[in-house]
N, C-alpha and C. Protein backbone atom coordinates (compact mmCIF):
# COMPACT_ATOMS: atom_id res chain seq x y z
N UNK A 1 0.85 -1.18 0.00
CA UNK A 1 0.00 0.00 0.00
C UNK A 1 0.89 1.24 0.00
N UNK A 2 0.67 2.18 -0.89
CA UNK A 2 1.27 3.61 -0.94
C UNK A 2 0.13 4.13 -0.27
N UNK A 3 0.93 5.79 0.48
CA UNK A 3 -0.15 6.91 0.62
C UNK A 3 -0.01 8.13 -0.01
N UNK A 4 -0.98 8.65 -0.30
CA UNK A 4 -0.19 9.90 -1.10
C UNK A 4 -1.55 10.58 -0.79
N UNK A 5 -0.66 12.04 -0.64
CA UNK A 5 -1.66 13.51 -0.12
C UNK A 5 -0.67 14.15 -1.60
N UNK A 6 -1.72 15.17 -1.87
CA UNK A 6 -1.58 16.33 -2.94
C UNK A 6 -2.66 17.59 -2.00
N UNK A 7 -2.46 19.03 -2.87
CA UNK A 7 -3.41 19.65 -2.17
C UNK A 7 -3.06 20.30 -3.56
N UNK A 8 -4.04 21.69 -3.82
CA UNK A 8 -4.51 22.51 -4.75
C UNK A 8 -5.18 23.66 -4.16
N UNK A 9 -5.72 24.80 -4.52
CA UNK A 9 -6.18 25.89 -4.15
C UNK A 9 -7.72 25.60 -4.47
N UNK A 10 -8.70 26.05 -3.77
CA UNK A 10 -10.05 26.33 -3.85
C UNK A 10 -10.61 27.63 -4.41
N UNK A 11 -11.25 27.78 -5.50
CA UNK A 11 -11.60 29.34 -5.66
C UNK A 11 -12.49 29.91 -4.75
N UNK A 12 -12.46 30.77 -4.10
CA UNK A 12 -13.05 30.91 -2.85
C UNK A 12 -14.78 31.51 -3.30
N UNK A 13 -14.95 32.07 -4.62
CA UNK A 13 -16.29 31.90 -4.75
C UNK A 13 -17.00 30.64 -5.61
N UNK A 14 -15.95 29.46 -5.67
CA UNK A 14 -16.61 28.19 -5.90
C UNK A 14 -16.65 26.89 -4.35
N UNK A 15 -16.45 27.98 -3.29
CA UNK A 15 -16.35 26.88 -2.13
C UNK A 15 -17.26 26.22 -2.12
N UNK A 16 -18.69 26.94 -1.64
CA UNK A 16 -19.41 25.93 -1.37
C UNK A 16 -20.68 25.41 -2.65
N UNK A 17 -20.10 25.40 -4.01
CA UNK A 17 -20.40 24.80 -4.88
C UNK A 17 -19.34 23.28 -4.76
N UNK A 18 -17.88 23.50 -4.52
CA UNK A 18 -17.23 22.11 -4.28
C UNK A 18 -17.73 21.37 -2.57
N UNK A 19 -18.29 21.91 -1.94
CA UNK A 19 -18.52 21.31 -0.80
C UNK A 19 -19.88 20.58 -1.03
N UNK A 20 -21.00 21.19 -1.65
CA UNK A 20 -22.16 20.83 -2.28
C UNK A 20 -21.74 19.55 -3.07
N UNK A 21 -20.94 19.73 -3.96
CA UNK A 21 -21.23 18.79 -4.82
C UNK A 21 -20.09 17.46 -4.01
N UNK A 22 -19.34 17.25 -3.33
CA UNK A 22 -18.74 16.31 -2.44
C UNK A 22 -19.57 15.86 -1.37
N UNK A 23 -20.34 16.48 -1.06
CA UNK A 23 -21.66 16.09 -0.51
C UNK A 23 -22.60 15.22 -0.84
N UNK A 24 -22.37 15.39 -2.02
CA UNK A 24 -23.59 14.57 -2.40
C UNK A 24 -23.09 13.77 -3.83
N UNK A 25 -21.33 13.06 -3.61
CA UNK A 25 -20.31 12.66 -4.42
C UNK A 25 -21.32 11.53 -5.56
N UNK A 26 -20.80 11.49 -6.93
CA UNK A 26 -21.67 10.69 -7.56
C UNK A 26 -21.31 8.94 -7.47
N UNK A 27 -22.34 8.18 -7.62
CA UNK A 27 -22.47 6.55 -6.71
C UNK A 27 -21.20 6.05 -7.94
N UNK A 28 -21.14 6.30 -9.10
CA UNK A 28 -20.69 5.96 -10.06
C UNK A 28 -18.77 6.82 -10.12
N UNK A 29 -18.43 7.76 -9.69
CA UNK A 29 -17.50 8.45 -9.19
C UNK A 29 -16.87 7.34 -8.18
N UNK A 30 -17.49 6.91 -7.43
CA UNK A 30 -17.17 6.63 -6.14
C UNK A 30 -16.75 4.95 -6.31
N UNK A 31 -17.43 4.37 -7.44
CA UNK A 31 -17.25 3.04 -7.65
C UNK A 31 -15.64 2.82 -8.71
N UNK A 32 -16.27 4.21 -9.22
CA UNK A 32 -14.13 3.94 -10.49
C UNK A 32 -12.94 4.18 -9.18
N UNK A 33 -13.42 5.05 -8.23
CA UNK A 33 -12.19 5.50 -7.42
C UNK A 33 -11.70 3.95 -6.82
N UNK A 34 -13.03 3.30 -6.00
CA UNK A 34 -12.56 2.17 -5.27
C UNK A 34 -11.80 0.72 -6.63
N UNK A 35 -12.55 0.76 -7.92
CA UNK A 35 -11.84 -0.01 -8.98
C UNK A 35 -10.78 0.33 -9.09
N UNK A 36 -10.03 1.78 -9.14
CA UNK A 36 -8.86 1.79 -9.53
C UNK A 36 -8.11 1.71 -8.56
N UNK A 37 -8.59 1.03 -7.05
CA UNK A 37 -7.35 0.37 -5.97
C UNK A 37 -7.17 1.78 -4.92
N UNK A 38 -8.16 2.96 -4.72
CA UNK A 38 -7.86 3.75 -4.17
C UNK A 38 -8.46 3.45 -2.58
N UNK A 39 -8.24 3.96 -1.69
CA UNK A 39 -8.76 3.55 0.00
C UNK A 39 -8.74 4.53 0.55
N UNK A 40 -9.42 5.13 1.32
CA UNK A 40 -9.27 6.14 2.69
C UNK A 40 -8.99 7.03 1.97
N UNK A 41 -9.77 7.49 0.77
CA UNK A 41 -9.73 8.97 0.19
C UNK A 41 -10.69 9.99 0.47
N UNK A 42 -9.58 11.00 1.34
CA UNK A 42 -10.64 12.23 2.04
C UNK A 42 -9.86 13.76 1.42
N UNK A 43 -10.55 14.52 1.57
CA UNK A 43 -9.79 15.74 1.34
C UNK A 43 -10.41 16.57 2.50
N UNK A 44 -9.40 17.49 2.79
CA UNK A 44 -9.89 18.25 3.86
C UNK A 44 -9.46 19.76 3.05
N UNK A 45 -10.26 20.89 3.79
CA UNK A 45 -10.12 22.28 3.46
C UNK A 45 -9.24 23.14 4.75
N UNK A 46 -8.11 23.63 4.61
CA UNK A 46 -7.80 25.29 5.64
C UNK A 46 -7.36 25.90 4.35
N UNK A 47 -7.94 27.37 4.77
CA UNK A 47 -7.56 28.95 4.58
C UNK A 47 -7.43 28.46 2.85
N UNK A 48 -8.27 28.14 2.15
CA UNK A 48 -8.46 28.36 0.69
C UNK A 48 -7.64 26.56 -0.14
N UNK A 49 -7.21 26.10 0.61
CA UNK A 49 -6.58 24.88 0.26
C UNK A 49 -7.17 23.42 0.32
N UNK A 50 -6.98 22.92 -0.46
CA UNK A 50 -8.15 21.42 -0.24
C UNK A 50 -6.65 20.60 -0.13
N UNK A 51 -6.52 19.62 0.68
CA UNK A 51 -5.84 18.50 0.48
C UNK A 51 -6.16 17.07 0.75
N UNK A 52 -5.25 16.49 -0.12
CA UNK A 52 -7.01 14.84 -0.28
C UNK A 52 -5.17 14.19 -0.15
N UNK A 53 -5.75 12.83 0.55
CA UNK A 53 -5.03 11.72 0.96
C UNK A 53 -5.57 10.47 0.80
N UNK A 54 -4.97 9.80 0.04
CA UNK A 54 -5.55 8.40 -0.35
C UNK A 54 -4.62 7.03 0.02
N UNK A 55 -4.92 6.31 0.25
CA UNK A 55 -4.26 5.08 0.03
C UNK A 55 -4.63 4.32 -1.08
N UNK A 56 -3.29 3.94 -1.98
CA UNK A 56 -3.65 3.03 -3.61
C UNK A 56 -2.74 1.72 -2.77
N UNK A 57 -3.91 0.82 -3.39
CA UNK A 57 -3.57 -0.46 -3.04
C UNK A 57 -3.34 -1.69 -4.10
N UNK A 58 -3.38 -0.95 -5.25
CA UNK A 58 -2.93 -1.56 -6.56
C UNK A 58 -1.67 -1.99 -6.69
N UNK A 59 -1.17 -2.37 -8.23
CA UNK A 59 0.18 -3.00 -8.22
C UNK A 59 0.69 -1.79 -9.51
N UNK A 60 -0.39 -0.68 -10.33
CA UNK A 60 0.45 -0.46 -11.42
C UNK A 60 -0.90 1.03 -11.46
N UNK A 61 -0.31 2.13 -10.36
CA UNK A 61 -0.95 3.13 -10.37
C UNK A 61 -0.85 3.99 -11.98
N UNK A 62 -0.11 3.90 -12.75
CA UNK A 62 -0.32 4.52 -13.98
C UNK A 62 -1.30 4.09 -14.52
N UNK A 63 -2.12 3.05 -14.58
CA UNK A 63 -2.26 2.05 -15.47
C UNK A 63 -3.83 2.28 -14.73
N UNK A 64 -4.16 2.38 -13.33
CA UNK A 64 -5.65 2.60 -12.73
C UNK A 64 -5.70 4.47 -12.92
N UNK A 65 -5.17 4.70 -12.73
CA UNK A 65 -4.88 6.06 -12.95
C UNK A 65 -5.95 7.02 -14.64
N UNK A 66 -4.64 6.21 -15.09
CA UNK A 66 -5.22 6.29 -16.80
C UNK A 66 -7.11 5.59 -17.21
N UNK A 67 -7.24 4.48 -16.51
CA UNK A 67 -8.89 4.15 -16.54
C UNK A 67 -9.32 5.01 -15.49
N UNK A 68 -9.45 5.66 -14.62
CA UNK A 68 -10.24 6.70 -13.78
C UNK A 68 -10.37 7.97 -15.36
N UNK A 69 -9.17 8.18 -16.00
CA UNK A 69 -8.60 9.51 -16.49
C UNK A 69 -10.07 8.91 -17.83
N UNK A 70 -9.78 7.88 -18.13
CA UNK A 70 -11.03 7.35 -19.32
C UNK A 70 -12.31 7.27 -19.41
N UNK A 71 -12.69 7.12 -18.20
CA UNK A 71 -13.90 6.94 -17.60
C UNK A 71 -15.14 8.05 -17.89
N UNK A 72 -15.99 8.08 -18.40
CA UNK A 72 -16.83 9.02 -19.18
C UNK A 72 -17.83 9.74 -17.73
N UNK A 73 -18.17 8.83 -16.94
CA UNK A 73 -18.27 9.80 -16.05
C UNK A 73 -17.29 10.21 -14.76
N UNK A 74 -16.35 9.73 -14.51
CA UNK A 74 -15.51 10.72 -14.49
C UNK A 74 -15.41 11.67 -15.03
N UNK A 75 -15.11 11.98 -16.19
CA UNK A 75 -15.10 13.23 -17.27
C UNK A 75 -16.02 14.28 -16.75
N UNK A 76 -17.12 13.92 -16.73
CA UNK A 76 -18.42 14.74 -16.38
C UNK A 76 -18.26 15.22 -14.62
N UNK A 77 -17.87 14.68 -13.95
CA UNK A 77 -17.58 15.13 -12.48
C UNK A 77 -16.47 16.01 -12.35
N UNK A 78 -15.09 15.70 -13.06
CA UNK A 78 -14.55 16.90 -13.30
C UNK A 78 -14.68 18.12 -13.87
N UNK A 79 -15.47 18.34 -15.09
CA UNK A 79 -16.06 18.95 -15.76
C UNK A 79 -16.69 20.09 -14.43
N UNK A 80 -17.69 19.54 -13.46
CA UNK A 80 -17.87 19.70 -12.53
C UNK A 80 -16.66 20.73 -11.65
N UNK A 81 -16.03 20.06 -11.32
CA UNK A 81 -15.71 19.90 -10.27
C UNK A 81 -14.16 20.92 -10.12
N UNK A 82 -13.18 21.02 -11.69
CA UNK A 82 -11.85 21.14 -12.15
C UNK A 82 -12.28 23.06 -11.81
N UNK A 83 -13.48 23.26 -12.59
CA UNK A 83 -13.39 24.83 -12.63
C UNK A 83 -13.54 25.76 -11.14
N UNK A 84 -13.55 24.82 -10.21
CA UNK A 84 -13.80 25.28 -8.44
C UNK A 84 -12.09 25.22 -7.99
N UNK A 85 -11.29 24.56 -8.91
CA UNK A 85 -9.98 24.55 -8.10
C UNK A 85 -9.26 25.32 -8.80
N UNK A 86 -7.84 25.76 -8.64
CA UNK A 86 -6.68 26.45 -8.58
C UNK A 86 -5.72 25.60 -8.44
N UNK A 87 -4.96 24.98 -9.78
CA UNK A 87 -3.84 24.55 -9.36
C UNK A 87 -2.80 25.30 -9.13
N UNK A 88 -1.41 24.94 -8.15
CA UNK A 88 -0.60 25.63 -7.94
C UNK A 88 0.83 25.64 -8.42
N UNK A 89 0.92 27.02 -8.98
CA UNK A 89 2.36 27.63 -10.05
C UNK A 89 3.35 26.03 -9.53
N UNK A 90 3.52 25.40 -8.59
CA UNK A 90 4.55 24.66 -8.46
C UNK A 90 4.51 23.18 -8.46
N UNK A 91 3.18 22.90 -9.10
CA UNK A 91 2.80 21.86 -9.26
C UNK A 91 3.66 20.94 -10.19
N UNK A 92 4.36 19.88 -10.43
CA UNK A 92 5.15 19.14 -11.53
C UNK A 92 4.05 19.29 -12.91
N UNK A 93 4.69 18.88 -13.76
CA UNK A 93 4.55 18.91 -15.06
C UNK A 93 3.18 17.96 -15.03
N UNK A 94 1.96 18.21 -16.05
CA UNK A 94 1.35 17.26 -15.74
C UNK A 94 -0.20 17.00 -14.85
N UNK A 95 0.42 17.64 -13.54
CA UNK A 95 0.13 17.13 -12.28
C UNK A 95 -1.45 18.61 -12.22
N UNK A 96 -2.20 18.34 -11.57
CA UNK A 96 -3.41 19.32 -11.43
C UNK A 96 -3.09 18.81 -9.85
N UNK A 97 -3.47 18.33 -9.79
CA UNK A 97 -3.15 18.25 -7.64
C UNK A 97 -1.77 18.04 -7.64
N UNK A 98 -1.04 19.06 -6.67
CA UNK A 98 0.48 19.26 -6.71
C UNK A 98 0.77 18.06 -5.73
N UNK A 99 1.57 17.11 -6.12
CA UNK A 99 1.81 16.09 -5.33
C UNK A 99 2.75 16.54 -3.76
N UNK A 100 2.51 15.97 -2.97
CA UNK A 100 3.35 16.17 -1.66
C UNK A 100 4.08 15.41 -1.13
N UNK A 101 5.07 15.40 -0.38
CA UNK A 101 6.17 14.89 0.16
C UNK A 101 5.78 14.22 1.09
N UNK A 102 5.90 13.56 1.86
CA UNK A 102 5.43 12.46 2.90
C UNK A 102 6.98 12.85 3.53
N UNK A 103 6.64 13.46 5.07
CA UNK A 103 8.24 13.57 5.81
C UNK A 103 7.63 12.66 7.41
N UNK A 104 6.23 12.52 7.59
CA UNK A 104 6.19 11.75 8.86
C UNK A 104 4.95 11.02 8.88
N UNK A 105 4.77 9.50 9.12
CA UNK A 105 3.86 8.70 9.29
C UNK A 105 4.41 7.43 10.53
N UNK A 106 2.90 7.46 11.21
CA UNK A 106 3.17 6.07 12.08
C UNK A 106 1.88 5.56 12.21
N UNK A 107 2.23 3.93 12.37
CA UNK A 107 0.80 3.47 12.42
C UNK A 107 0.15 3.24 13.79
């Protein structure tokens, strides 16, 4: 099992259009996340920032990654969902949620 946290910016007059619609997350959203091997995916909000932490329990995250990225409704939830965030200037190449460093975990 990997864990991985990313975070991104919230537009602060799309907050509680992204809190609305995570509220009430779609059944079909929620079934590609757990297919593509994802676990214990939450995001939390401070001071304009969302950061989501997941555990992937797969063997070949490019590869579940890329079928979430295919997925037609997926498409439509981001569609949703992409124009409420702010990615950030220092995000890697690529990347819409700026990946983060993992410096402390215990179980």
């Amino acid at each position: 099992m990997q864990r991985y946290g990313s975070v991104i910016k919230v537009k602060p007059e799309k907050l509680d259009e992204y809190k609305q619609l995570h509220a009430a997350a779609w059944p079909d959203v929620l079934k590609m996340i757990a297919a593509c091997n994802i676990r214990n995916y939450s995001i939390y909000l401070k001071d304009g920032f969302l950061f989501s932490y997941f555990e992937y329990v797969g063997t070949d995250f490019a590869a579940d990654m890329a079928q979430m990225a295919a997925d037609p409704v997926t498409q439509e939830w981001w569609k949703l969902t992409d124009p409420c965030q702010e990615p950030l200037p220092t995000r890697k190449a690529g990347e819409w949620w700026a990946s983060m460093e993992e410096v402390f975990h215990t179980d």
